[in-house]
Amino acid sequence: DAGVTQSPTHLIKTRGQQVTLRCSPKSGHDTVSWYQQALGQGPQFIFQYYEEEERQRGNFPDRFSGHQFPNYSSELNVNALLLGDSALYLCASSLQGPPSQYFGPGTRLTVL
Amino acid sequence: LAKTTQPISMDSYEGQEVNITCSHNNIATNDYITWYQQFPSQGPRFIIQGYKTKVTNEVASLFIPADRKSSTLSLPRVSLSDTAVYYCLVGDEAAGNKLTFGGGTRVLVKP
């Protein structure tokens, strides 16, 4: 049973560019959440998708957007990249109800 | 969401028991207490979750007093591979609520 997978593993972009990160949830899970983790800090919630709609959103600007597909996989898009967007981006999947989330390995984004 | 307070770091030695206490004075009735472990450059890994009293699994034990204003994660007989950051989270995760992470506790296990 595959867990949460994310691609790519690492990514280097320059300021002003756009990036798309991808996530496949754990088998059977229908909810995907995205988190940003800066070096030395805990993960910060970006947003959550369920039934292809954004259900909750953290304190992130509109440059951060996402999408969930019918197969429950998800994408995180970040436009107009800033140096401060450099971080580990984590995807977590869960089911509605059971109170636990399973995290993927993350995508390390470096903005130069 | 209830705020949590936990020590910034702890040192231990192989074979010892490590206990990390987390304070959550404003915990709500529907809130669960969840602990995650994270290694560098990896996603957090679910360790254990509880609501009250004691919960034990193959990895750890979680002790929750009657007032639920704190909890203690107990890692028995730690090894070098238990060196990681441990996060205590409190919240009602039903219906897809987000997880709010604090700074976590950095546990260093020495030989």
Coordinates of C-alpha atoms in Angstrom, one line a residue:
Chain A
D1 CA 0.0 0.0 0.0
A2 CA 1.7 3.2 -1.2
G3 CA 1.8 6.1 1.2
V4 CA 1.7 9.7 0.3
T5 CA 3.9 10.5 -2.6
Q6 CA 5.2 13.9 -3.8
S7 CA 7.0 15.1 -6.8
P8 CA 9.5 16.5 -7.6
T9 CA 11.8 15.8 -4.7
H10 CA 13.8 19.0 -5.2
L11 CA 13.3 22.1 -7.3
I12 CA 15.2 25.2 -7.9
K13 CA 13.5 28.3 -9.3
T14 CA 14.3 32.0 -9.6
R15 CA 12.4 34.9 -8.3
G16 CA 9.2 35.8 -10.2
Q17 CA 8.8 32.3 -11.7
Q18 CA 5.9 29.9 -11.1
V19 CA 6.0 26.4 -9.7
T20 CA 3.7 23.4 -9.5
L21 CA 4.1 20.7 -6.9
R22 CA 2.2 17.4 -7.0
C23 CA 0.9 15.0 -4.4
S24 CA -0.8 11.6 -4.5
P25 CA -2.6 10.7 -1.3
K26 CA -2.4 7.5 0.6
S27 CA -4.7 4.8 -0.9
G28 CA -8.3 5.3 0.2
H29 CA -7.8 8.9 1.5
D30 CA -9.9 11.6 0.1
T31 CA -8.6 14.8 1.7
V32 CA -5.3 16.5 0.9
S33 CA -3.7 19.3 2.9
W34 CA -0.6 21.3 2.1
Y35 CA 2.0 22.7 4.5
Q36 CA 5.0 24.9 4.2
Q37 CA 8.0 24.3 6.5
A38 CA 10.8 26.8 6.7
L39 CA 14.1 25.7 8.0
G40 CA 14.1 25.2 11.7
Q41 CA 10.4 25.8 12.1
G42 CA 7.2 23.6 12.3
P43 CA 5.0 23.1 9.3
Q44 CA 2.5 25.9 8.6
F45 CA -0.9 25.0 7.1
I46 CA -1.5 26.4 3.6
F47 CA -4.9 24.9 2.6
Q48 CA -6.9 21.7 2.4
Y49 CA -8.8 20.1 -0.4
Y50 CA -11.8 17.8 -0.2
E51 CA -14.1 16.8 -3.0
E52 CA -12.1 18.9 -5.4
E53 CA -12.8 22.1 -3.4
E54 CA -10.7 24.2 -1.1
R55 CA -12.2 23.7 2.4
Q56 CA -9.9 25.6 4.6
R57 CA -7.1 28.1 4.1
G58 CA -4.2 29.3 6.3
N59 CA -2.6 32.7 6.3
F60 CA -1.0 32.5 2.8
P61 CA -1.4 35.0 0.0
D62 CA -3.4 34.4 -3.2
R63 CA -0.1 33.6 -5.0
F64 CA -0.6 30.1 -3.4
S65 CA -3.3 28.2 -5.1
G66 CA -4.2 24.6 -5.5
H67 CA -6.3 22.0 -7.2
Q68 CA -7.7 18.5 -6.4
F69 CA -8.4 16.0 -9.1
P70 CA -11.2 13.4 -9.2
N71 CA -8.7 10.7 -8.2
Y72 CA -7.9 12.8 -5.1
S73 CA -4.4 13.8 -6.2
S74 CA -3.6 17.4 -5.7
E75 CA -1.4 20.2 -7.0
L76 CA 0.0 23.2 -5.3
N77 CA 0.8 26.2 -7.5
V78 CA 2.9 29.2 -6.4
N79 CA 3.1 32.3 -8.6
A80 CA 5.6 35.2 -8.6
L81 CA 8.1 33.3 -6.4
L82 CA 9.9 35.2 -3.7
L83 CA 13.1 34.3 -1.9
G84 CA 11.0 33.7 1.2
D85 CA 9.1 30.9 -0.5
S86 CA 12.1 28.7 -0.2
A87 CA 11.0 25.8 2.1
L88 CA 10.0 22.2 2.3
Y89 CA 6.5 21.8 1.0
L90 CA 4.6 18.9 2.6
C91 CA 1.5 17.2 1.5
A92 CA -0.7 15.3 4.0
S93 CA -3.7 13.0 3.3
S94 CA -6.5 11.9 5.5
L95 CA -10.0 10.7 5.6
Q96 CA -12.9 12.8 6.8
G97 CA -13.5 11.8 10.4
P98 CA -10.5 9.9 11.7
P99 CA -8.3 12.5 13.4
S100 CA -4.8 11.8 11.9
Q101 CA -3.0 12.8 8.8
Y102 CA -0.3 11.0 6.9
F103 CA 2.5 13.1 5.4
G104 CA 4.6 12.7 2.3
P105 CA 8.3 13.2 2.1
G106 CA 8.0 16.7 0.9
T107 CA 9.3 18.8 -2.0
R108 CA 12.3 21.0 -1.2
L109 CA 11.9 24.3 -3.1
T110 CA 14.8 26.7 -3.4
V111 CA 14.2 30.2 -4.9
L112 CA 17.3 32.0 -6.0
Chain B
L1 CA -7.2 25.9 18.4
A2 CA -5.5 25.3 21.7
K3 CA -1.9 26.5 22.0
T4 CA 0.7 24.0 23.1
T5 CA 4.0 24.6 25.0
Q6 CA 6.7 22.0 25.0
P7 CA 10.5 22.1 25.7
I8 CA 12.7 23.3 22.9
S9 CA 15.2 20.5 23.3
M10 CA 16.1 17.4 25.3
D11 CA 19.2 15.2 25.4
S12 CA 19.2 11.6 26.3
Y13 CA 21.3 8.4 26.0
E14 CA 20.7 5.2 24.3
G15 CA 18.6 2.8 26.3
Q16 CA 17.0 5.5 28.5
E17 CA 13.3 6.4 28.6
V18 CA 12.5 9.9 27.2
N19 CA 9.5 11.8 28.5
I20 CA 8.3 14.9 26.8
T21 CA 5.6 17.0 28.4
C22 CA 3.3 19.3 26.5
S23 CA 1.1 21.9 28.1
H24 CA -2.2 22.7 26.6
N25 CA -4.2 24.7 29.1
N26 CA -6.9 25.8 26.7
I27 CA -7.8 22.3 25.4
A28 CA -11.4 22.0 24.3
T29 CA -13.8 19.2 25.0
N30 CA -13.6 17.8 21.5
D31 CA -9.9 18.1 21.1
Y32 CA -7.6 15.2 20.7
I33 CA -3.9 15.2 21.5
T34 CA -1.6 14.0 18.8
W35 CA 2.2 13.6 18.6
Y36 CA 4.3 13.5 15.4
Q37 CA 8.0 12.7 14.9
Q38 CA 10.0 14.4 12.2
F39 CA 13.5 13.6 10.8
P40 CA 15.4 16.2 8.8
S41 CA 14.1 16.8 5.3
Q42 CA 11.2 14.3 5.8
G43 CA 7.5 14.7 6.5
P44 CA 6.2 14.4 10.0
R45 CA 5.3 10.8 11.0
F46 CA 2.2 10.1 13.2
I47 CA 3.3 8.5 16.5
I48 CA 0.3 8.4 18.8
Q49 CA -3.0 10.0 19.6
G50 CA -5.2 10.1 22.7
Y51 CA -8.1 11.8 24.3
K52 CA -7.8 10.9 28.0
T53 CA -6.0 8.5 30.4
K54 CA -3.2 6.4 28.8
V55 CA -2.7 5.2 25.3
T56 CA 0.1 2.8 24.3
N57 CA 1.2 1.4 20.9
E58 CA 4.3 -0.3 19.6
V59 CA 6.3 2.9 19.5
A60 CA 5.3 5.1 22.5
S61 CA 2.9 5.7 25.3
L62 CA 0.9 8.8 25.9
F63 CA -0.2 9.8 29.4
I64 CA -3.0 12.3 29.8
P65 CA -4.1 13.4 33.3
A66 CA -7.8 13.8 34.2
D67 CA -7.8 17.6 33.6
R68 CA -6.2 17.1 30.1
K69 CA -4.3 20.4 30.4
S70 CA -1.0 18.6 29.7
S71 CA 0.2 15.3 28.2
T72 CA 3.4 13.3 28.3
L73 CA 4.9 11.4 25.4
S74 CA 7.0 8.5 26.7
L75 CA 9.6 6.8 24.4
P76 CA 10.9 3.7 26.0
R77 CA 14.6 2.6 25.6
V78 CA 15.5 5.2 22.9
S79 CA 18.1 4.5 20.3
L80 CA 20.2 6.8 18.2
S81 CA 17.6 6.6 15.4
D82 CA 15.0 8.3 17.7
T83 CA 16.9 11.6 17.4
A84 CA 14.3 13.8 15.8
V85 CA 11.9 16.7 16.4
Y86 CA 8.7 15.7 18.2
Y87 CA 5.6 17.8 17.8
C88 CA 2.6 18.0 20.2
L89 CA -0.7 19.0 18.5
V90 CA -4.1 19.6 20.0
G91 CA -7.2 20.0 18.0
D92 CA -10.4 18.5 16.7
E93 CA -9.3 16.8 13.6
A94 CA -12.7 15.6 12.6
A95 CA -14.2 17.1 9.5
G96 CA -10.8 18.0 8.1
N97 CA -9.6 20.6 10.5
K98 CA -6.1 21.8 9.9
L99 CA -3.1 20.8 12.0
T100 CA -1.3 23.7 13.9
F101 CA 2.3 22.9 14.6
G102 CA 4.4 24.6 17.2
G103 CA 8.2 24.6 17.3
G104 CA 8.5 21.0 18.6
T105 CA 11.0 19.4 20.9
R106 CA 14.4 18.5 19.5
V107 CA 15.5 15.2 21.0
L108 CA 19.1 14.2 20.7
V109 CA 20.0 10.7 21.7
K110 CA 23.6 10.2 22.5
P111 CA 25.6 6.9 22.5

